[in-house]
XYZ file of C-alpha atoms in Angstrom:
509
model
C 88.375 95.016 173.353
C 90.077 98.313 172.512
C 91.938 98.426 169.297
C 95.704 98.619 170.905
C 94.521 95.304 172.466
C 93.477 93.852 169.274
C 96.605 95.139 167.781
C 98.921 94.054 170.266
C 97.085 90.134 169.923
C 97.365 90.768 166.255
C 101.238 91.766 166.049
C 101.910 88.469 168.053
C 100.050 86.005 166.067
C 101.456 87.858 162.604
C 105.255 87.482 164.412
C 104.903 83.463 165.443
C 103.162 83.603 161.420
C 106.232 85.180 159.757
C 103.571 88.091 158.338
C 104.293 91.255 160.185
C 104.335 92.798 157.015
C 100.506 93.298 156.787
C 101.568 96.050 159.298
C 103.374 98.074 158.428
C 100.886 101.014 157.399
C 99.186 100.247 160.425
C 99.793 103.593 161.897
C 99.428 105.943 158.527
C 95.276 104.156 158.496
C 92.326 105.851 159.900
C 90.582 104.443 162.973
C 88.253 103.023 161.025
C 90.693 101.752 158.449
C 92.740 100.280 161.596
C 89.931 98.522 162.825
C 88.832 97.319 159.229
C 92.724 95.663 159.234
C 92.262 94.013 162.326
C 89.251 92.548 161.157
C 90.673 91.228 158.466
C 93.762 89.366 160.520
C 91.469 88.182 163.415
C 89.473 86.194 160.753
C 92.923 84.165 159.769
C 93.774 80.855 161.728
C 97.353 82.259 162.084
C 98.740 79.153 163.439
C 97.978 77.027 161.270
C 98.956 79.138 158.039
C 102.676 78.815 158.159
C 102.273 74.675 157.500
C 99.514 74.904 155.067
C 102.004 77.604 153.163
C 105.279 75.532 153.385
C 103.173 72.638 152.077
C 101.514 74.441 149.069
C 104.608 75.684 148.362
C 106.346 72.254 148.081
C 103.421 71.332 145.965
C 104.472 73.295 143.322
C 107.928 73.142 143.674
C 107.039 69.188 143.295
C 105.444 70.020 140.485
C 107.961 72.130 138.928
C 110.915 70.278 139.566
C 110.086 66.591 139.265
C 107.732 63.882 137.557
C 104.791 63.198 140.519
C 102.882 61.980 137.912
C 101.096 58.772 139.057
C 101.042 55.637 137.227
C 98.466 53.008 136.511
C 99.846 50.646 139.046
C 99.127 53.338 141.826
C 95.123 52.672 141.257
C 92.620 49.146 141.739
C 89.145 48.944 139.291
C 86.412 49.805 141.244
C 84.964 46.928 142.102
C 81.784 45.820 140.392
C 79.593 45.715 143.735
C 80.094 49.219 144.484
C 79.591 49.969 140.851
C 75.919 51.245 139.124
C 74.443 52.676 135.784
C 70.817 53.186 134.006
C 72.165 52.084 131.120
C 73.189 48.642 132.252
C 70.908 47.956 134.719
C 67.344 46.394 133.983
C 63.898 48.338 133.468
C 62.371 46.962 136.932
C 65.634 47.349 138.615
C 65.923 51.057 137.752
C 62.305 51.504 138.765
C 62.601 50.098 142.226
C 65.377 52.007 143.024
C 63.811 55.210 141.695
C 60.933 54.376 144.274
C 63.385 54.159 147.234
C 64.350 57.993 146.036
C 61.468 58.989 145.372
C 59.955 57.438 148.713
C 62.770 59.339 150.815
C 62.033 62.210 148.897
C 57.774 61.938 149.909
C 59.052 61.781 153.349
C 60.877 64.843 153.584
C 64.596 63.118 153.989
C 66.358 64.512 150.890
C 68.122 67.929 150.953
C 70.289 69.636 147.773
C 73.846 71.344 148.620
C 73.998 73.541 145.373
C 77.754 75.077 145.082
C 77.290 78.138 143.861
C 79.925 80.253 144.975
C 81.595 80.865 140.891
C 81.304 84.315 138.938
C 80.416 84.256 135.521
C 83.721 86.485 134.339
C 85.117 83.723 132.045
C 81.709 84.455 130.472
C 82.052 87.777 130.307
C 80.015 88.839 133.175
C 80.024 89.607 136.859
C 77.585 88.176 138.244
C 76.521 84.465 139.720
C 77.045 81.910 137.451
C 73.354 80.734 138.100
C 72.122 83.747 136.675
C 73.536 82.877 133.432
C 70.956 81.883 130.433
C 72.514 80.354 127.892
C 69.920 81.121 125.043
C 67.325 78.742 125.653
C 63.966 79.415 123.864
C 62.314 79.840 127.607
C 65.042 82.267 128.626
C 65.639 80.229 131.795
C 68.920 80.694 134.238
C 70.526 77.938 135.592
C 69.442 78.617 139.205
C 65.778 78.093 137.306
C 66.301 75.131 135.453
C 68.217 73.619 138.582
C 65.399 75.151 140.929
C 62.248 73.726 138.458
C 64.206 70.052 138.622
C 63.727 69.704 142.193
C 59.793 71.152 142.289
C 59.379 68.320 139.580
C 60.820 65.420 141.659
C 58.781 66.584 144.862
C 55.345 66.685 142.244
C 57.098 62.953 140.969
C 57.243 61.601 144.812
C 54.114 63.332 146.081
C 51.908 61.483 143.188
C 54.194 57.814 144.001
C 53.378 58.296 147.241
C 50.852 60.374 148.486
C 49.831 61.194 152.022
C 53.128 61.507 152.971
C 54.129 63.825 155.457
C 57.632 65.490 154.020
C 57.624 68.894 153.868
C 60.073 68.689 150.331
C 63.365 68.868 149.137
C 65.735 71.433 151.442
C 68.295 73.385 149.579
C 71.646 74.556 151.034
C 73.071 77.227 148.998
C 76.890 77.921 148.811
C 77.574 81.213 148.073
C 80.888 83.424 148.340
C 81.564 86.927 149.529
C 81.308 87.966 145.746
C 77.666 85.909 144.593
C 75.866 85.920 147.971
C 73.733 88.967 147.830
C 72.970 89.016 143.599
C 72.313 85.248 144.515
C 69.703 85.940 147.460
C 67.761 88.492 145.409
C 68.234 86.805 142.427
C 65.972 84.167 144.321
C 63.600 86.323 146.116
C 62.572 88.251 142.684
C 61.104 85.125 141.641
C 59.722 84.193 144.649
C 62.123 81.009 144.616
C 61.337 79.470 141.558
C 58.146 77.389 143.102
C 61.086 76.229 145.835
C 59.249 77.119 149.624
C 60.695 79.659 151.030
C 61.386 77.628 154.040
C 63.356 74.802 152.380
C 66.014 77.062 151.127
C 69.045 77.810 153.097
C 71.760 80.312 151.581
C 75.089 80.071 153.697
C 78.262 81.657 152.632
C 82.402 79.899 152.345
C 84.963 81.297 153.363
C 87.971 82.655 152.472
C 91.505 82.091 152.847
C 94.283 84.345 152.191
C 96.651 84.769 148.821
C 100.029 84.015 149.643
C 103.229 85.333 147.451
C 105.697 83.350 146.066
C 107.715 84.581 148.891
C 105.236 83.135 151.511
C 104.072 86.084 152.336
C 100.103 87.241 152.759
C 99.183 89.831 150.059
C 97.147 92.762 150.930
C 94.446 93.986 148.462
C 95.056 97.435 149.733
C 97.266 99.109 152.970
C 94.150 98.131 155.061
C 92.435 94.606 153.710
C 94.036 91.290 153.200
C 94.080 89.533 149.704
C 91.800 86.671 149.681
C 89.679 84.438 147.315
C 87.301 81.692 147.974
C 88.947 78.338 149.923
C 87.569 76.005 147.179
C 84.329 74.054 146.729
C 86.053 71.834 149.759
C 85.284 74.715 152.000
C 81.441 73.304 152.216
C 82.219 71.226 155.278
C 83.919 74.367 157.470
C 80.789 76.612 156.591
C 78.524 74.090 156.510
C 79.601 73.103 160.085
C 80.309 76.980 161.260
C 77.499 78.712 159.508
C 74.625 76.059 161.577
C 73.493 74.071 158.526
C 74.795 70.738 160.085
C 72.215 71.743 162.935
C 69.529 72.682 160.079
C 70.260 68.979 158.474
C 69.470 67.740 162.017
C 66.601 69.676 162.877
C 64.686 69.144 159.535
C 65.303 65.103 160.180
C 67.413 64.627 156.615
C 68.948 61.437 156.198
C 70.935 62.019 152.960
C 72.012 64.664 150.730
C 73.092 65.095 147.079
C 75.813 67.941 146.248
C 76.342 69.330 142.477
C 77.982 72.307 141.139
C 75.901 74.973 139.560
C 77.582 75.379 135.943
C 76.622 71.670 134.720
C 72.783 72.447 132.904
C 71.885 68.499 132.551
C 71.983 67.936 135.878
C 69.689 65.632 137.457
C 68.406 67.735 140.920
C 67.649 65.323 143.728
C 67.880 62.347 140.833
C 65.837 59.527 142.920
C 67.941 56.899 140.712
C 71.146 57.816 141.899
C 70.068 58.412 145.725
C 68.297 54.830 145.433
C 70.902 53.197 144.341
C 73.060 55.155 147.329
C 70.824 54.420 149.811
C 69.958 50.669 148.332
C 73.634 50.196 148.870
C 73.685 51.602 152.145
C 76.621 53.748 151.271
C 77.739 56.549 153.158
C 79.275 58.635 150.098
C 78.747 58.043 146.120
C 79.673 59.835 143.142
C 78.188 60.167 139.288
C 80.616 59.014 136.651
C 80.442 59.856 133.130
C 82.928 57.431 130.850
C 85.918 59.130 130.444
C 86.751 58.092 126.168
C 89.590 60.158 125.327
C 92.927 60.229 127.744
C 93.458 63.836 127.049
C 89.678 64.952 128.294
C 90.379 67.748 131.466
C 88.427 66.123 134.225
C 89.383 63.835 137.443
C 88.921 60.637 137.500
C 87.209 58.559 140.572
C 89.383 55.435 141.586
C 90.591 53.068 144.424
C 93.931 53.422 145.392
C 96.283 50.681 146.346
C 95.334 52.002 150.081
C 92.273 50.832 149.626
C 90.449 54.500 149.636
C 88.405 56.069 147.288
C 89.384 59.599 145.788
C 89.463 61.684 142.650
C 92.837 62.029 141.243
C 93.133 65.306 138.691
C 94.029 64.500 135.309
C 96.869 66.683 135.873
C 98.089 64.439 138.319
C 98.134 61.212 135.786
C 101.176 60.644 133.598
C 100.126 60.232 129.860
C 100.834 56.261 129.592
C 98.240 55.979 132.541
C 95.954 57.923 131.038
C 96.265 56.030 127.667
C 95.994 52.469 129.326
C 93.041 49.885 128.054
C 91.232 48.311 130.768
C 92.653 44.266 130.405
C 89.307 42.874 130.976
C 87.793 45.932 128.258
C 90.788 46.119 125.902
C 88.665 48.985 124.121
C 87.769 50.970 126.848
C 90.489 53.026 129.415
C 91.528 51.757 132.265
C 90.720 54.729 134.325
C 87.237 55.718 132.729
C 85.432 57.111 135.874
C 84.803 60.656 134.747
C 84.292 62.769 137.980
C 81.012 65.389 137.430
C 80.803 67.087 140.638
C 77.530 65.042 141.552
C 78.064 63.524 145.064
C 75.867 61.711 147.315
C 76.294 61.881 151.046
C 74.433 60.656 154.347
C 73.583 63.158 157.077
C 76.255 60.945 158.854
C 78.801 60.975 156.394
C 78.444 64.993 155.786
C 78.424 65.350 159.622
C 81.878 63.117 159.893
C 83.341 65.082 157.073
C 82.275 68.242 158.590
C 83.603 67.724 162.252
C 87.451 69.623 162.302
C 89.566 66.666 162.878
C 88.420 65.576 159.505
C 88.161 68.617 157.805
C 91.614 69.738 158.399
C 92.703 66.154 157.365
C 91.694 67.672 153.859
C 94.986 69.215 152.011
C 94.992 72.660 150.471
C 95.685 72.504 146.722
C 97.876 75.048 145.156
C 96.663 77.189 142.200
C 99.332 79.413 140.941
C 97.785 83.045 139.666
C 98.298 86.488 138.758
C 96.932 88.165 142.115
C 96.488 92.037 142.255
C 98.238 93.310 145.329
C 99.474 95.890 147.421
C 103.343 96.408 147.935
C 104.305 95.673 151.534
C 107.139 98.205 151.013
C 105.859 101.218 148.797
C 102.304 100.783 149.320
C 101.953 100.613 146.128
C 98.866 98.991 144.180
C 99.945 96.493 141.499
C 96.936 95.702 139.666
C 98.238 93.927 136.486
C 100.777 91.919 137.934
C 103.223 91.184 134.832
C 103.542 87.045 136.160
C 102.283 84.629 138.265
C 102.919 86.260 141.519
C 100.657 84.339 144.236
C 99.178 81.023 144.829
C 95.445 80.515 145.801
C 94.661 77.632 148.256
C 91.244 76.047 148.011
C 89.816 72.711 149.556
C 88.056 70.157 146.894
C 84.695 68.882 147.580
C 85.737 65.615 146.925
C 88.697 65.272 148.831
C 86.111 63.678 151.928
C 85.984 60.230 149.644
C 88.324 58.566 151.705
C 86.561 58.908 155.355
C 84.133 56.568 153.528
C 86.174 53.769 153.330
C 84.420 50.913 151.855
C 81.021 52.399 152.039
C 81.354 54.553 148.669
C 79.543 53.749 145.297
C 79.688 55.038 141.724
C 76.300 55.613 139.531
C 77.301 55.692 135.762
C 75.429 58.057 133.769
C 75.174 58.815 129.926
C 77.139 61.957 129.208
C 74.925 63.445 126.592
C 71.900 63.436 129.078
C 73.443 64.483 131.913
C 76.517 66.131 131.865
C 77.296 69.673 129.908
C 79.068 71.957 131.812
C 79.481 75.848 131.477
C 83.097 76.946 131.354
C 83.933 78.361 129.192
C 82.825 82.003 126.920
C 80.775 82.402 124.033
C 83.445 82.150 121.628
C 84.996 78.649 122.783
C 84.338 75.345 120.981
C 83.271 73.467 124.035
C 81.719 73.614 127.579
C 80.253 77.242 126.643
C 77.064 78.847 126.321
C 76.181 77.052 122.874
C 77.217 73.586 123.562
C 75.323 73.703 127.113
C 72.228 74.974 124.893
C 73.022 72.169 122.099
C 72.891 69.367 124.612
C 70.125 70.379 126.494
C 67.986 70.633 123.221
C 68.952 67.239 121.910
C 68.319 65.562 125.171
C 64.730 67.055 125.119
C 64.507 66.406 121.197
C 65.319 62.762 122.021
C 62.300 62.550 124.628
C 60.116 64.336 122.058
C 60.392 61.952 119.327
C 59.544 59.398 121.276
C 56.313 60.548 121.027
C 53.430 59.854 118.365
C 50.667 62.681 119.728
C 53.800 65.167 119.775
C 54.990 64.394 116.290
C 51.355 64.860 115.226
C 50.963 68.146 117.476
C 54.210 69.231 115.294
C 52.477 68.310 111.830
C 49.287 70.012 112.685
C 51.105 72.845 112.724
C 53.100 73.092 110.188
C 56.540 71.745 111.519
C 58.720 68.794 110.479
C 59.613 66.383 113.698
C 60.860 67.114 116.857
C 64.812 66.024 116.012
C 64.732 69.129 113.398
C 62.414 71.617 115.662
C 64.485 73.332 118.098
C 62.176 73.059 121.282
C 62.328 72.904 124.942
C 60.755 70.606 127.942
C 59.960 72.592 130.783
C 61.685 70.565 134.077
C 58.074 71.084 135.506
C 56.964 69.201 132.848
C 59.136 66.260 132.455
C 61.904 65.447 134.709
C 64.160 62.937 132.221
C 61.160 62.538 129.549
C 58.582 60.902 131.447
C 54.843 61.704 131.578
C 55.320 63.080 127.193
C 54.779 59.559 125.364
C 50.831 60.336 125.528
C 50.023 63.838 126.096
C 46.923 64.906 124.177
C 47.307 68.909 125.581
C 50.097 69.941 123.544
C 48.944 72.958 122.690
C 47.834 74.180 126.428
C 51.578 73.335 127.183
C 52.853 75.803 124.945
C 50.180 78.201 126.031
C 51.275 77.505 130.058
C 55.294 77.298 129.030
C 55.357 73.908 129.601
C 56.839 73.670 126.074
C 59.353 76.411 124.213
C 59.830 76.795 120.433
C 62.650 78.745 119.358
C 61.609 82.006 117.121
C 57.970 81.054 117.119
C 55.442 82.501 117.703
C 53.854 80.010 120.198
C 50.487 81.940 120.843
C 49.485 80.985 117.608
C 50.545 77.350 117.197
């Protein structure tokens, strides 16, 4: 099609859209700045913007202008039956639902959706946040510790049940325009991180544009549109557009667990939790951490008085709610059920929440920013924006919950072995570089000292005990401290890496 034809379809949709603005240095543009414009607006779902605007924008005038708080009446308990936990469930009952993980795993039904479409800038960087190390005595990324977690499980599921004919975990890899290609090398230099090359998939979300305050589009310069990432929520649309849905079919997966990249104790392809899932013959689950303070910054997972599971934001929960004791637990908060961004879904479930008439069911949240910009009337590039000045819409990867209906469970987890998130920079107090080292050292401290040949490894050379000896568990070692209780080769492990002292010389240990 010739680029007056292109233009002419553009000018029409960007009239019905209210955004004929984005032309008007149209004709002062190169060809090949004309065509790079066009590109740009042909990629938009023009239609459909002007309602997804109005309704972001009465989001935060909502927000602004009146209490939409919601109260503890608006929420049910989670019932116990769809309810789980290590911690309160018994040894044998832990173990046979590990074995119906681990047995899907052996059979090649399990796949990872890693969301890892973040830059590190909060940390100072520009790159991937799964390129990040966070000072561990191994110098590991995240994408390494993540990636080593999953080549564990598959050794932990081959050796429970061997002959089988899976051909291992397959990871889907949600990137963004910004992380996709340092993300793809980032994998190839290290020849996946043990991961077959076959079993990972890197796809890429997409975008959606950054409206003014004004409703209008924003370009980034007289020829490009303004746009940022549509959210973590924008899995299902790529998933579905980008032919993963038809991967998940092909390869014969039955279920899948999803987890954000910037949390270091997470559990990759964690057989308990996709037991338990698949024991309960749910279609979508989610890990819970106990939420103890009413003032902690993360959703919470509960049943409204629709019946339908979702995560409300803790911005969205007036303070008395927040502060309410559970009646039945008078010293423990009503709503408890800590959201972690570790979700369990069926190939069914993902391919429901995938299809478009489900998808779009999904509401755009509103996130009001300072957006650099292009004047629509000068041409002008405004790169420090003096206030907020546009909103950016995203989709939540959790907002699919309620196509479950009654078929959704919870797995409680312990907090200080599995969830430590990176947020925040070096010099914050909490969810930064040091605490995410911190907690990942005590976990492994804690597994350590559960062991007498270890403690005696440690004494035969000259250190104390393993809760005062900074030290680190390789994942291909031990997945959540198994397999270290009796270990007699303590000293080949730190030859082979399969152990980490900090500021020791190892070789000589």
């Amino acid at each position: 099609m010739s680029l007056a034809s292109r233009l002419e379809n553009a000018r029409q949709q960007l009239s019905a859209a209210s955004q004929l603005h984005l032309l008007n240095f149209y004709d002062s543009l190169t060809e090949s700045e004309q065509a790079k414009l066009l590109k740009h607006i042909e990629r938009v779902d023009w239609p459909a913007l002007p309602a997804i605007v109005k309704d972001a924008l009465a989001q935060r005038s909502e927000a602004k202008n009146s209490n939409t708080e919601l109260e503890a009446d608006d929420f049910r308990p989670i019932p116990p039956d769809a309810c789980g936990g290590r911690s309160y469930t018994a040894p044998e009952e832990v173990a046979r639902l590990r074995d119906i993980g681990l047995e899907a795993v052996a059979d090649g039904r399990v796949g990872v959706i890693l969301l890892a479409g973040g830059q590190a800038t909060r940390l100072g960087v520009r790159y991937p946040k799964g390129l990040y190390e966070v000072g561990l005595p191994s110098g590991k990324s995240l994408f390494q510790l993540h990636a080593e977690k999953a080549v564990r499980v598959q050794a932990m599921a081959e050796q429970r049940f061997p002959g089988r004919a899976g051909g291992g975990i397959v990871w889907y890899i949600m990137t963004s325009e910004a992380t996709q290609a340092g993300t793809v090398k980032f994998f190839e230099q290290h020849n996946y991180f043990g991961l077959r090359r076959e079993n990972v998939v890197f796809f890429k979300q997409f975008t959606f544009p950054c409206v003014g305050l004004d409703g209008r589009v924003l370009l980034t310069d007289r020829h490009r549109i303004q746009s940022s990432p549509d959210g973590n929520g924008g899995l299902y649309r790529a998933f579905r557009e980008r032919g993963c849905l038809e991967h998940v079919r092909q390869r014969g997966l039955t279920c899948l667990q999803i987890f954000g990249v910037d949390n270091i104790l997470t559990r990759v392809a964690d057989p308990d939790f996709i037991g338990f899932c698949l024991d309960k013959r749910a279609e979508m689950g989610a890990k819970i951490v106990e939420k103890t303070s009413p003032l902690e910054r993360v959703g919470v997972v509960t049943l409204g008085s629709d019946g339908a599971y979702r995560v409300v934001e803790y911005s969205e929960i007036s303070p008395s709610a927040a502060s309410r004791a559970d009646p039945a637990f008078p010293d423990r908060l009503l709503l408890r059920a800590g959201n972690i961004c570790q979700h369990f879904l069926t190939a069914d479930g993902l391919a429901k929440a995938c299809q478009p008439e489900y998808e779009t069911r999904m509401r755009y949240h509103a996130a009001v920013k300072r957006v650099p910009y292009c004047d629509p009337d000068t041409g002008s590039l405004i790169d420090s924006p003096p206030a907020e000045n546009a909103i950016k819409l995203e989709k939540f990867v959790f907002d699919v919950f309620p196509f479950a209906g009654p078929k959704f469970v919870v797995w409680e987890v312990p907090r200080e072995s599995e969830f430590s998130p990176l947020k925040n920079g070096p010099s914050a107090s909490s969810e930064c570089p040091n605490t995410c080292r911190r907690d990942l050292l005590a976990l492994h401290s804690t597994w350590l000292s559960a062991s007498d040949t270890f403690q005696a490894f440690l004494q035969q050379n000259s250190k104390t005990d393993a809760s005062s000896t900074e030290v680190e568990v390789s994942p291909l070692l031990s997945y959540s401290g198994e397999d270290l209780a009796n270990r007699s080769d303590w000293q080949e492990q730190v030859r082979s890496g399969g152990i980490t002292f900090h500021s020791t010389d190892t070789s000589s240990s």
